[in-house]
CSV table of C-alpha atoms in Angstrom, one decimal:
chain,number,residue,atom,x,y,z
A,1,MET,CA,0.0,0.0,0.0
A,2,ILE,CA,1.3,3.4,-0.9
A,3,ASP,CA,1.5,6.4,1.5
A,4,VAL,CA,-1.1,8.7,0.0
A,5,GLY,CA,-0.1,11.5,2.3
A,6,HIS,CA,2.9,12.3,0.1
A,7,TYR,CA,0.6,12.9,-2.9
A,8,ARG,CA,-2.2,14.8,-1.1
A,9,ALA,CA,-1.2,18.3,-2.2
A,10,LEU,CA,-0.8,17.3,-5.8
A,11,PHE,CA,-4.2,15.5,-5.6
A,12,VAL,CA,-6.0,18.6,-4.2
A,13,THR,CA,-4.5,20.9,-6.8
A,14,GLU,CA,-5.4,18.6,-9.7
A,15,ALA,CA,-8.9,17.8,-8.4
A,16,ARG,CA,-9.7,21.5,-7.9
A,17,ARG,CA,-8.4,22.3,-11.4
A,18,THR,CA,-10.4,19.6,-13.0
A,19,LEU,CA,-13.6,20.5,-11.1
A,20,ALA,CA,-13.2,24.2,-12.0
A,21,ASP,CA,-12.8,23.1,-15.7
A,22,VAL,CA,-16.0,21.0,-15.4
A,23,SER,CA,-17.9,23.9,-13.9
A,24,THR,CA,-16.7,26.2,-16.7
A,25,LYS,CA,-17.8,23.7,-19.4
A,26,LEU,CA,-21.2,23.2,-17.8
A,27,ALA,CA,-21.8,26.9,-17.9
A,28,GLY,CA,-21.0,27.0,-21.6
A,29,PRO,CA,-23.6,26.9,-24.4
A,30,ARG,CA,-23.0,23.3,-25.5
A,31,PRO,CA,-21.2,21.1,-23.0
A,32,ASP,CA,-19.6,18.1,-24.7
A,33,PRO,CA,-20.6,15.0,-22.8
A,34,ALA,CA,-17.6,13.0,-24.0
A,35,ARG,CA,-15.2,15.6,-22.7
A,36,LEU,CA,-17.0,15.9,-19.4
A,37,MET,CA,-17.0,12.1,-19.1
A,38,ARG,CA,-13.3,12.0,-19.5
A,39,GLN,CA,-12.9,14.5,-16.7
A,40,PHE,CA,-15.1,12.6,-14.4
A,41,HIS,CA,-13.1,9.4,-15.3
A,42,THR,CA,-9.9,11.3,-14.3
A,43,LEU,CA,-11.5,12.3,-11.0
A,44,LYS,CA,-12.6,8.7,-10.4
A,45,GLY,CA,-9.1,7.5,-11.0
A,46,MET,CA,-7.6,10.1,-8.8
A,47,GLY,CA,-10.1,9.3,-6.0
A,48,ALA,CA,-9.3,5.6,-6.2
A,49,THR,CA,-5.6,6.3,-6.0
A,50,MET,CA,-6.2,8.4,-2.9
A,51,GLN,CA,-8.5,5.7,-1.4
A,52,LEU,CA,-11.5,8.1,-1.4
A,53,GLY,CA,-14.4,5.6,-2.0
A,54,PRO,CA,-17.2,8.2,-1.8
A,55,MET,CA,-15.5,10.4,-4.4
A,56,VAL,CA,-15.1,7.4,-6.7
A,57,GLY,CA,-18.8,6.5,-6.3
A,58,VAL,CA,-20.0,10.0,-7.2
A,59,ALA,CA,-17.6,10.3,-10.1
A,60,HIS,CA,-18.6,6.9,-11.4
A,61,ALA,CA,-22.4,7.8,-11.1
A,62,VAL,CA,-21.9,11.0,-13.1
A,63,GLU,CA,-19.7,9.1,-15.6
A,64,ASP,CA,-22.6,6.6,-16.2
A,65,LEU,CA,-25.0,9.5,-16.8
A,66,LEU,CA,-22.7,11.1,-19.3
A,67,GLU,CA,-22.1,7.8,-21.1
A,68,GLN,CA,-25.8,7.9,-22.0
A,69,ASP,CA,-25.5,11.5,-23.2
A,70,ARG,CA,-22.3,10.8,-25.1
A,71,LYS,CA,-24.1,8.5,-27.5
A,72,SER,CA,-26.4,11.4,-28.5
A,73,THR,CA,-23.6,14.0,-28.5
A,74,ARG,CA,-25.8,16.3,-26.4
A,75,LEU,CA,-25.9,16.9,-22.7
A,76,ASN,CA,-29.3,15.5,-21.8
A,77,SER,CA,-28.5,14.8,-18.1
A,78,SER,CA,-29.7,17.4,-15.7
A,79,HIS,CA,-27.2,20.2,-15.3
A,80,THR,CA,-28.5,20.4,-11.7
A,81,VAL,CA,-27.5,16.8,-11.0
A,82,ILE,CA,-24.0,17.2,-12.5
A,83,SER,CA,-23.5,20.6,-10.8
A,84,TYR,CA,-24.5,19.1,-7.5
A,85,ALA,CA,-22.0,16.3,-8.0
A,86,VAL,CA,-19.3,18.9,-8.7
A,87,PHE,CA,-20.3,20.8,-5.5
A,88,CYS,CA,-20.1,17.6,-3.5
A,89,LEU,CA,-16.7,16.7,-4.9
A,90,LYS,CA,-15.3,20.1,-4.1
A,91,LYS,CA,-16.0,19.4,-0.4
């Protein structure tokens, strides 16, 4: 098992940057579900590395929503649901 404490500062910096980018994309006129899905996939992986099960669960749930939207190339999932997920992950 790795000592995740060593990577905590890097994790926090990257997670905040990724979440800020997601928020910016959600506020745009046509958010791309595939790009958002990749960002939540990254958050899921970072959370797993840092052993943050709840973060992994939230990111995975949003990823599943976005997978459905990706097929239609439009963001059909509720902005509210995704924005709330971003809010939760920022905590």
